[in-house]
């Protein structure tokens, strides 16, 4: 089942998880790490204790499976850890929340090297620390295949959550963060190439614009979603939840020079990556008027009456996104 | 890898998870269910929103893997769901917390029947609702084997958490809930029997004394732990974290009639099940004096200076508990 044994930089440590007690393993994965200010009690007890400053807590869970969501012939354990953290932290950002802490569940073969889990959790710590969060607790058990479940907890700072249901006809649509980069990276890796590094790394782990979510909430975003399945697919979820239609205007979508180059080299259309590529975890949100769109967001469309998502006023031909089961 | 295809009562629904969209599947698993009062925003958005009334949140994650933690030739999907919820809810109780909500991560083969996941989540709902909690969110993805990760969130009601570190020499040791029942059930099932039902069911899902945890906290418990690995093993964790020794006095331990009967029938020592059997998820706690022990708890030992766990003043011969990797 595993695509290939996970690589590790630490040749000096040949121990497998089967050779360590549960407590020794937790110590290996957490020693020397600092928790964020929101972690009142970290790993080692029956449960963790976290702050929830405004009397509420935002919570999201995502599962990543080897060979389905990552491959160790494409990514290092550290990159996989960053991705596992990022996809959850992006979900919090899409509600307008700032992260407090992560919890980690790992199922892995007993033959998994301790060094692999240490590098994987190093990636989680690194991504969590970008946003001032910690890794507050978890569980590691035997399984036939590496399965990583991350739960992220966060705080809304007294604001209302920005859900998928609040878009209204007349709103404008804007996005913040990368679109199409992970899809371009997948196309490159799928043909056996390892460069350009910028797009290949975008496939290995996303770089969601974490701070943009809470800022959009403060500036009155009416709805927001994390783009994980592809822009059109996720706008479809937003349109459906809000009971509106959404139109994307491609003339407003900037194609980054790097994606244009990769598209040209591979004979692929970079606009398709931007409209349908998943895994970048940028944010898409609606705002009541153009002046409400924060500076680091790009206005790319509009909200109307009706249902469904169109591109330049028309249905978009071809597959629109990614379905887990198909 | 799977022990056997999961059984399901619903022969009328042959659909597999691969036949449903992600949203249709979430709808199947959540429709008609009520959330607890602590769930402000449930499944269907980027993240859930929960109350955290005292400005903090207690959080615990556990991973259960088919063939490692449960078997479908021994348990129904509903029983597995109850167990997945219970092991986490017991962790919250062991901190003195009352549960608010669960989050669920599932990895499963694309051929898994929708009815199996519906029954599994029905078990989670049932157990969560015993304590007034809901199933606030989750993720379902493809994996080679069924892997269930549950995160439980809870509230301390303004109290300090009861950790593993607070036991002091002179404290008394008490337990609340079943001990040895799951181990007796495992012995019965392992020999191919299906009765007595009471002990077999104790192996299928635990019945932790959820309310006893917060009540012990209110009555001044100095330390507390959820007995998942076996009484002596978990007391070892508590003794080590607190820097104390603990002695269990077997004369104070009541052997339930049913365990005595099963032990007699199988030629096994029921006291060994009680001292070393895991998976019952009863609670063990220390109190500053016998009068502080709540009525539904049983005083079974004492805390002293030094280190380690003894039984009637002596080291206990034989394996002490369960190690995940061995």
XYZ file of C-alpha atoms in Angstrom:
652
model
C 0.000 0.000 0.000
C 2.641 2.637 0.854
C 3.993 4.259 -2.298
C 7.569 3.757 -1.107
C 9.350 3.795 2.250
C 9.372 7.310 3.639
C 12.735 8.993 3.245
C 14.454 10.458 6.261
C 17.506 12.618 6.749
C 18.338 10.860 9.973
C 20.275 7.755 8.974
C 21.798 7.661 12.449
C 18.510 6.650 14.074
C 17.356 3.264 12.780
C 14.751 2.708 15.516
C 11.200 1.833 14.537
C 8.147 2.921 16.491
C 7.760 -0.687 17.699
C 10.972 -0.277 19.689
C 9.721 2.641 21.783
C 7.104 2.766 24.506
C 4.183 5.086 23.879
C 5.617 7.633 26.327
C 9.111 7.500 24.859
C 7.615 8.069 21.417
C 5.571 11.066 22.575
C 8.737 12.448 24.142
C 10.621 12.029 20.842
C 7.886 13.916 18.994
C 7.467 16.773 21.449
C 10.738 17.396 23.300
C 12.235 20.834 22.956
C 9.128 22.269 21.303
C 7.377 25.386 22.517
C 3.613 25.616 22.659
C 1.674 28.718 21.747
C 0.232 30.938 24.446
C -3.125 29.229 23.934
C -1.913 25.858 25.220
C -2.445 25.708 28.992
C -1.666 21.989 29.254
C 0.111 20.116 26.467
C 0.886 16.472 25.688
C 1.267 13.800 28.365
C -2.009 13.742 30.276
C -5.439 12.311 29.426
C -6.296 15.447 27.448
C -4.957 18.885 26.584
C -6.282 22.173 27.951
C -6.463 25.208 25.669
C -7.631 28.764 25.967
C -10.913 29.718 24.314
C -10.739 33.417 24.990
C -14.115 34.462 23.620
C -16.046 31.580 25.178
C -16.279 29.636 21.924
C -13.933 27.404 19.975
C -13.720 26.747 16.230
C -12.774 23.149 15.386
C -11.897 21.351 12.168
C -10.665 17.817 11.389
C -8.967 16.528 8.221
C -7.618 13.078 7.410
C -4.618 12.542 5.103
C -3.781 9.068 3.844
C -0.543 7.885 2.275
C -0.881 7.143 -1.456
C -4.163 9.098 -1.510
C -3.198 12.564 -0.238
C 0.597 12.356 -0.283
C 3.401 10.173 -1.574
C 6.805 9.752 -0.034
C 8.451 9.551 -3.438
C 7.220 13.122 -4.003
C 7.328 14.609 -0.517
C 9.514 14.377 2.580
C 7.897 13.551 5.938
C 8.443 17.173 6.988
C 6.521 18.403 3.923
C 3.706 15.951 4.613
C 3.505 17.238 8.181
C 3.320 20.831 6.981
C 0.528 19.881 4.575
C -1.431 18.013 7.258
C -1.305 21.082 9.491
C -1.948 23.583 6.706
C -5.146 22.032 5.352
C -6.686 22.294 8.823
C -5.347 25.719 9.672
C -6.795 26.957 6.362
C -10.222 25.673 7.428
C -10.015 27.811 10.564
C -8.905 30.850 8.550
C -11.920 30.333 6.277
C -14.202 30.816 9.295
C -12.308 33.989 10.239
C -10.567 32.290 13.179
C -7.004 32.408 14.475
C -5.552 28.996 15.473
C -4.873 28.045 19.074
C -3.558 24.487 18.811
C -3.465 21.273 16.808
C -4.136 17.701 17.906
C -2.594 14.847 15.941
C -3.790 11.276 15.407
C -1.397 8.909 13.621
C -1.948 5.350 12.494
C 1.228 3.804 11.032
C 2.903 0.439 10.492
C 4.946 -0.811 13.444
C 7.954 -0.793 11.104
C 7.741 2.992 10.622
C 10.976 4.664 11.632
C 10.853 7.010 14.593
C 12.870 9.485 12.522
C 10.035 9.635 9.965
C 7.443 10.524 12.604
C 9.842 13.006 14.188
C 10.299 14.778 10.833
C 6.580 14.621 10.119
C 5.729 16.221 13.448
C 8.546 18.746 12.910
C 6.568 19.834 9.834
C 3.400 20.141 11.881
C 5.196 22.182 14.542
C 6.716 24.427 11.896
C 3.390 25.186 10.240
C 1.612 25.597 13.600
C 4.251 28.009 14.806
C 3.727 30.194 11.729
C 0.410 31.101 13.308
C 1.441 31.015 16.964
C -0.192 27.651 17.654
C 1.194 24.487 19.228
C 0.761 20.735 18.972
C -1.158 20.123 22.160
C -1.862 16.406 22.084
C -2.429 13.281 20.066
C -2.366 9.544 19.694
C -0.099 7.157 17.775
C -1.263 3.605 17.027
C -0.497 0.686 14.726
C -2.148 0.612 11.289
C -1.424 -0.979 7.933
C -0.832 2.359 6.256
C 0.136 5.869 7.356
C -3.046 7.797 8.184
C -2.705 11.301 9.654
C -5.663 13.036 11.278
C -5.229 16.602 12.425
C -7.751 18.576 14.448
C -7.247 22.318 14.587
C -8.813 24.545 17.246
C -9.092 28.300 17.007
C -10.575 31.500 18.272
C -12.852 34.036 16.561
C -11.799 36.946 18.753
C -15.390 37.871 19.488
C -16.473 38.021 15.834
C -19.265 36.016 14.240
C -18.013 33.058 12.204
C -17.937 33.656 8.456
C -19.856 30.688 7.063
C -20.683 29.547 3.534
C -24.266 30.702 3.814
C -23.999 34.492 3.874
C -23.376 35.456 0.220
C -26.080 37.750 -1.184
C -26.914 38.895 -4.720
C -24.941 42.061 -5.389
C -21.924 40.928 -3.365
C -18.543 40.751 -5.051
C -16.287 37.685 -5.072
C -12.616 37.892 -4.138
C -9.773 35.478 -3.514
C -6.543 35.609 -1.535
C -3.616 33.243 -1.937
C -2.356 30.971 -4.663
C -4.648 29.331 -7.213
C -3.557 26.610 -9.636
C -0.056 26.187 -8.271
C -0.602 22.773 -6.668
C -2.315 21.512 -9.835
C 0.616 22.715 -11.925
C 2.972 20.976 -9.497
C 0.971 17.772 -9.800
C 1.202 17.966 -13.603
C 4.969 18.435 -13.369
C 5.466 15.587 -10.875
C 3.109 13.344 -12.821
C 5.400 13.621 -15.841
C 8.411 12.665 -13.767
C 9.933 16.160 -13.461
C 11.089 17.758 -10.204
C 11.160 21.408 -11.297
C 10.299 24.242 -11.349
C 10.686 23.929 -7.603
C 8.141 26.672 -6.837
C 5.229 24.793 -8.409
C 6.444 21.369 -7.273
C 6.668 22.606 -3.676
C 3.184 24.082 -4.001
C 1.973 20.524 -4.568
C 3.978 19.220 -1.601
C 2.458 21.634 0.877
C 0.132 24.610 0.515
C 0.837 28.112 1.765
C -2.592 29.350 2.822
C -2.915 33.054 3.605
C -3.814 32.382 7.249
C -4.064 35.977 8.408
C -6.274 36.978 5.483
C -9.231 35.029 6.871
C -9.608 36.915 10.172
C -8.914 40.209 8.382
C -11.653 39.492 5.831
C -14.013 38.721 8.725
C -13.163 42.046 10.358
C -13.804 43.876 7.075
C -17.267 42.418 6.697
C -16.885 39.352 4.465
C -20.384 37.910 4.043
C -19.253 34.347 3.282
C -15.938 32.535 2.993
C -14.554 29.130 2.004
C -11.188 27.413 1.858
C -10.417 26.338 -1.723
C -9.386 22.715 -1.333
C -11.278 20.917 -4.115
C -10.819 23.566 -6.828
C -12.113 27.111 -7.192
C -15.243 26.297 -9.214
C -16.097 23.248 -7.091
C -15.745 25.167 -3.836
C -17.605 28.194 -5.171
C -20.325 25.690 -6.068
C -20.507 24.676 -2.397
C -20.646 28.327 -1.363
C -23.306 29.220 -3.958
C -25.401 26.237 -2.948
C -25.139 26.965 0.786
C -26.004 30.638 0.249
C -28.728 30.063 -2.355
C -27.091 32.335 -4.924
C -25.289 32.173 -8.253
C -21.644 33.155 -8.693
C -19.875 34.293 -11.838
C -16.096 34.305 -12.208
C -14.715 36.871 -14.644
C -11.523 35.462 -16.150
C -10.383 38.901 -17.309
C -9.875 39.734 -13.624
C -7.899 36.565 -12.911
C -4.162 37.146 -13.171
C -2.207 34.179 -14.543
C 1.163 34.165 -12.735
C 4.134 34.169 -15.121
C 5.413 30.911 -13.619
C 2.142 29.072 -14.283
C 2.068 30.421 -17.833
C 5.575 29.053 -18.400
C 4.786 25.636 -16.964
C 1.539 25.478 -18.961
C 3.428 26.328 -22.120
C 6.103 23.698 -21.415
C 3.545 20.972 -20.729
C 1.013 22.020 -23.351
C -1.577 22.670 -20.633
C -3.967 25.567 -20.001
C -2.965 27.408 -16.814
C -6.447 28.958 -16.531
C -7.836 25.438 -16.084
C -5.422 24.840 -13.197
C -6.576 28.115 -11.632
C -10.281 27.388 -12.031
C -10.307 23.680 -11.201
C -7.055 22.763 -9.413
C -7.376 21.811 -5.765
C -5.030 21.687 -2.794
C -3.815 25.305 -2.808
C -6.034 26.210 0.157
C -6.382 29.823 -0.805
C -9.457 31.640 0.511
C -12.484 32.745 -1.477
C -14.937 35.177 0.083
C -17.778 37.485 -0.776
C -17.989 41.118 0.296
C -20.927 43.516 0.190
C -19.125 45.941 -2.132
C -15.778 46.380 -3.907
C -14.542 48.889 -1.343
C -14.827 46.268 1.408
C -12.359 43.927 -0.315
C -9.073 43.983 1.640
C -5.954 45.124 -0.220
C -4.319 41.704 -0.415
C -7.423 40.129 -1.964
C -8.276 40.132 -5.691
C -11.804 40.837 -6.869
C -12.585 38.191 -9.506
C -16.351 37.925 -9.771
C -19.823 38.671 -8.611
C -22.790 37.141 -6.813
C -26.243 37.053 -8.378
C -29.693 35.536 -7.966
C -30.264 31.954 -9.024
C -27.937 29.007 -8.587
C -24.680 27.548 -9.800
C -21.299 28.833 -10.854
C -20.486 30.296 -14.249
C -17.289 31.524 -15.878
C -17.703 34.714 -17.890
C -21.439 34.154 -17.752
C -21.363 30.626 -19.137
C -21.184 27.081 -17.820
C -17.590 25.850 -17.625
C -16.846 22.835 -19.809
C -14.948 19.909 -18.373
C -14.372 18.494 -14.928
C -14.766 21.117 -12.276
C -12.928 19.795 -9.309
C -11.845 16.855 -7.312
C -14.067 14.232 -5.692
C -12.544 12.137 -2.938
C -14.128 8.914 -4.063
C -13.831 9.104 -7.851
C -6.213 -6.414 6.282
C -9.856 -6.095 7.440
C -10.823 -8.980 9.672
C -14.019 -9.555 7.709
C -16.543 -7.340 5.896
C -18.439 -5.253 8.397
C -21.914 -6.567 9.064
C -24.883 -4.290 8.665
C -28.548 -4.578 9.475
C -29.482 -2.543 6.443
C -29.576 -5.024 3.560
C -31.843 -2.637 1.649
C -29.054 -0.127 1.074
C -26.285 -1.650 -1.050
C -24.596 1.678 -1.847
C -20.885 2.095 -1.200
C -19.273 5.345 -0.137
C -17.789 5.625 -3.644
C -21.294 6.126 -5.025
C -22.057 9.231 -2.948
C -20.640 12.721 -3.163
C -18.909 14.009 -0.038
C -21.929 16.168 0.790
C -24.449 13.400 0.250
C -22.401 11.170 2.536
C -22.230 13.821 5.279
C -25.990 14.194 4.948
C -26.464 10.417 5.350
C -24.370 10.446 8.520
C -25.916 13.507 10.167
C -29.525 13.895 9.031
C -32.161 13.833 11.728
C -29.609 14.089 14.523
C -29.746 16.679 17.267
C -26.640 18.429 18.514
C -26.011 19.229 22.149
C -26.461 22.757 23.460
C -22.710 23.271 23.137
C -22.721 23.026 19.329
C -23.286 26.501 17.865
C -22.486 25.450 14.286
C -22.415 21.806 13.248
C -21.343 19.861 10.154
C -21.335 21.349 6.661
C -19.040 24.366 6.810
C -15.236 24.691 6.884
C -15.245 24.141 10.637
C -17.576 23.702 13.586
C -18.212 26.284 16.305
C -18.660 25.159 19.906
C -19.217 26.819 23.232
C -16.304 26.995 25.667
C -18.183 28.439 28.578
C -15.325 28.919 31.020
C -12.916 30.362 28.441
C -10.953 27.131 28.099
C -11.494 23.879 26.233
C -10.318 20.356 27.077
C -9.379 18.302 24.007
C -8.455 14.671 23.447
C -7.827 12.573 20.316
C -7.822 8.780 19.947
C -7.314 6.631 16.868
C -8.999 3.223 16.446
C -7.899 0.867 13.676
C -9.742 -2.161 12.323
C -8.056 -5.461 13.252
C -6.030 -3.615 15.941
C -8.683 -2.019 18.166
C -11.846 -3.707 16.907
C -12.968 -6.576 14.704
C -16.189 -6.770 12.739
C -16.537 -10.478 13.445
C -16.792 -9.537 17.130
C -18.530 -6.154 17.018
C -21.196 -4.423 14.955
C -20.429 -1.047 13.371
C -22.711 0.579 15.956
C -20.695 -0.976 18.797
C -17.437 0.179 17.199
C -18.851 3.698 16.970
C -19.826 3.655 20.631
C -16.342 2.480 21.562
C -14.649 5.165 19.430
C -16.691 7.841 21.194
C -16.367 6.319 24.669
C -12.581 6.083 24.775
C -12.364 9.817 24.088
C -15.195 10.860 26.355
C -13.508 8.907 29.150
C -10.327 10.945 28.616
C -12.317 14.134 29.178
C -13.956 12.692 32.297
C -10.483 11.837 33.623
C -9.595 15.553 33.512
C -12.822 16.396 35.344
C -14.462 17.787 32.218
C -17.955 17.463 30.775
C -18.056 16.842 26.980
C -19.298 19.462 24.522
C -18.872 17.765 21.153
C -17.031 15.167 19.094
C -15.276 15.496 15.737
C -14.849 12.413 13.574
C -12.180 11.529 11.012
C -12.727 8.367 8.973
C -10.445 6.694 6.470
C -12.096 3.698 4.792
C -11.976 1.649 1.605
C -14.076 3.060 -1.254
C -15.999 -0.221 -1.191
C -17.244 0.412 2.360
C -21.022 0.367 2.475
C -22.759 3.605 3.379
C -24.921 1.595 5.783
C -21.802 0.587 7.749
C -20.712 4.191 8.222
C -24.278 5.202 9.065
C -24.435 2.551 11.799
C -20.962 3.430 13.031
C -21.859 7.110 13.349
C -25.164 6.108 14.954
C -23.046 4.524 17.689
C -21.035 7.716 18.059
C -24.200 9.798 18.287
C -25.691 7.437 20.842
C -22.669 7.577 23.114
C -22.281 11.347 22.669
C -25.903 11.917 23.525
C -25.480 10.006 26.808
C -23.450 13.014 27.930
C -25.359 15.750 26.116
C -22.757 16.170 23.383
C -23.092 16.150 19.594
C -21.075 15.149 16.549
C -20.089 18.578 15.317
C -17.907 17.851 12.302
C -15.534 15.532 10.539
C -13.922 14.223 7.403
C -14.321 10.990 5.427
C -11.617 9.910 2.963
C -10.381 6.825 1.114
C -7.941 4.508 2.891
C -6.915 0.874 2.634
C -8.349 0.016 6.036
C -10.957 1.485 8.363
C -9.271 4.035 10.643
C -11.441 6.066 13.006
C -10.094 9.162 14.734
C -12.298 10.894 17.258
C -11.532 14.213 18.918
C -13.573 15.088 21.985
C -13.929 18.622 23.326
C -15.186 19.490 26.786
C -15.598 22.027 29.514
C -14.201 22.149 33.061
C -16.963 24.367 34.432
C -14.468 26.743 35.995
C -12.529 24.044 37.882
C -8.826 23.324 37.572
C -8.075 20.263 35.429
C -7.314 17.110 37.404
C -4.023 15.931 35.930
C -1.808 12.909 36.561
C 0.719 14.960 38.509
C -1.121 15.863 41.701
C -1.016 12.668 43.811
C 0.768 13.160 47.156
C 2.039 10.715 49.798
C -0.794 10.115 52.248
C -3.502 10.336 49.578
C -5.859 7.407 49.109
C -6.505 5.660 45.800
C -10.027 5.003 44.548
C -11.635 3.731 41.352
C -15.047 4.144 39.759
C -16.456 1.951 36.992
C -15.780 -1.528 35.740
C -12.388 -3.221 35.977
C -11.489 -6.476 34.261
C -14.726 -6.851 32.333
C -13.285 -6.098 28.876
C -10.370 -8.462 29.516
C -12.798 -11.205 30.561
C -14.794 -10.529 27.384
C -11.648 -10.772 25.300
C -10.821 -14.121 26.909
C -14.331 -15.379 26.130
C -14.303 -14.151 22.526
C -10.766 -15.429 22.028
C -11.967 -18.952 22.808
C -14.774 -18.680 20.283
C -17.629 -18.146 22.773
C -20.254 -15.395 22.545
C -21.518 -15.431 26.121
C -21.952 -14.380 28.881
C -23.232 -11.349 26.991
C -22.405 -8.913 29.794
C -18.654 -9.535 29.630
C -18.612 -9.936 25.846
C -20.366 -6.594 25.443
C -17.881 -5.021 27.858
C -15.194 -5.926 25.333
C -17.234 -4.518 22.440
C -17.660 -1.099 24.001
C -16.787 0.316 27.421
C -19.219 2.013 29.764
C -17.090 4.671 31.434
C -18.589 6.450 34.449
C -18.592 9.826 32.677
C -20.225 11.857 35.432
C -17.882 10.477 38.106
C -14.934 12.449 36.704
C -16.345 15.953 37.162
C -17.813 14.954 40.539
C -14.413 13.705 41.719
C -12.906 17.002 40.592
C -15.496 18.913 42.604
C -14.756 16.787 45.670
C -11.049 17.537 45.566
C -9.452 14.661 43.644
C -5.711 15.384 43.571
C -4.968 13.327 40.439
C -6.994 11.231 38.003
C -6.468 8.915 35.038
C -8.604 6.933 32.615
C -7.774 3.214 32.888
C -7.259 2.200 29.259
C -4.077 0.116 29.365
C -4.792 -1.777 32.585
C -5.054 -0.637 36.226
C -1.438 -1.302 37.212
C -0.039 0.124 33.970
C -2.096 3.303 34.243
C -1.369 3.699 37.950
C 2.283 3.403 36.897
C 1.786 6.426 34.626
C 0.098 8.324 37.426
C 2.771 7.403 40.002
C 5.529 8.386 37.613
C 3.897 11.726 36.697
C 3.273 12.555 40.367
C 6.605 11.285 41.690
C 4.981 8.937 44.209
C 4.474 5.233 44.861
C 1.056 3.579 44.827
C -0.035 0.400 46.566
C -3.190 -1.506 45.621
C -4.737 -3.561 48.427
C -6.456 -6.552 46.872
C -8.540 -7.166 50.004
C -10.386 -3.954 49.126
C -10.989 -4.958 45.498
C -14.366 -6.605 45.027
C -14.404 -9.372 42.412
C -17.821 -9.210 40.714
C -19.693 -12.522 40.783
C -19.863 -12.601 36.980
C -16.081 -12.264 36.603
C -15.545 -14.989 39.207
C -17.838 -17.304 37.211
C -16.120 -16.596 33.898
C -12.710 -17.020 35.497
C -13.774 -20.329 36.924
C -15.187 -21.519 33.587
C -12.029 -20.546 31.689
C -9.538 -21.518 34.376
C -8.364 -17.901 34.620
C -7.697 -15.599 37.585
C -10.254 -12.771 37.634
C -7.980 -10.659 39.878
C -5.451 -10.613 37.041
C -8.115 -9.236 34.672
C -8.949 -6.566 37.235
C -5.340 -5.553 37.839
C -4.017 -5.755 34.285
C -6.938 -5.805 31.841
C -7.324 -2.737 29.646
C -10.162 -1.155 27.683
C -12.713 -0.749 30.479
C -12.059 2.996 30.749
C -12.980 3.222 34.386
C -11.475 6.119 36.327
C -8.750 5.929 38.963
C -8.128 8.940 41.187
C -6.385 9.983 44.360
C -8.038 11.936 47.160
C -6.480 13.674 50.168
C -8.379 11.512 52.671
C -10.927 8.675 52.787
C -13.781 11.055 53.604
C -13.226 12.889 50.300
C -13.876 9.754 48.220
C -17.303 10.105 46.545
C -19.923 7.467 47.357
C -19.842 5.737 43.989
C -16.055 5.302 44.118
C -14.239 2.389 45.857
C -11.163 3.022 47.965
C -8.608 0.369 46.934
C -5.192 1.652 47.888
C -2.841 4.318 49.096
C -0.171 6.726 47.901
C 3.286 6.782 49.437
C 6.778 8.190 48.950
C 9.059 6.578 46.420
C 8.172 5.254 43.005
C 6.339 2.440 41.265
C 3.185 0.452 41.827
C 2.851 -2.465 44.219
C 0.069 -4.910 45.001
C -0.333 -5.669 48.713
C 3.067 -4.140 49.252
C 4.895 -6.267 46.715
C 5.840 -6.101 43.045
C 3.209 -7.748 40.864
C 4.470 -10.741 38.892
C 3.596 -11.051 35.226
C 2.748 -8.662 32.451
C 1.214 -5.466 33.762
C -0.711 -4.055 30.886
C -1.012 -3.456 27.236
C 1.561 -1.820 24.983
C 0.294 -0.621 21.617
C 3.341 -1.751 19.698
C 4.094 -5.102 21.286
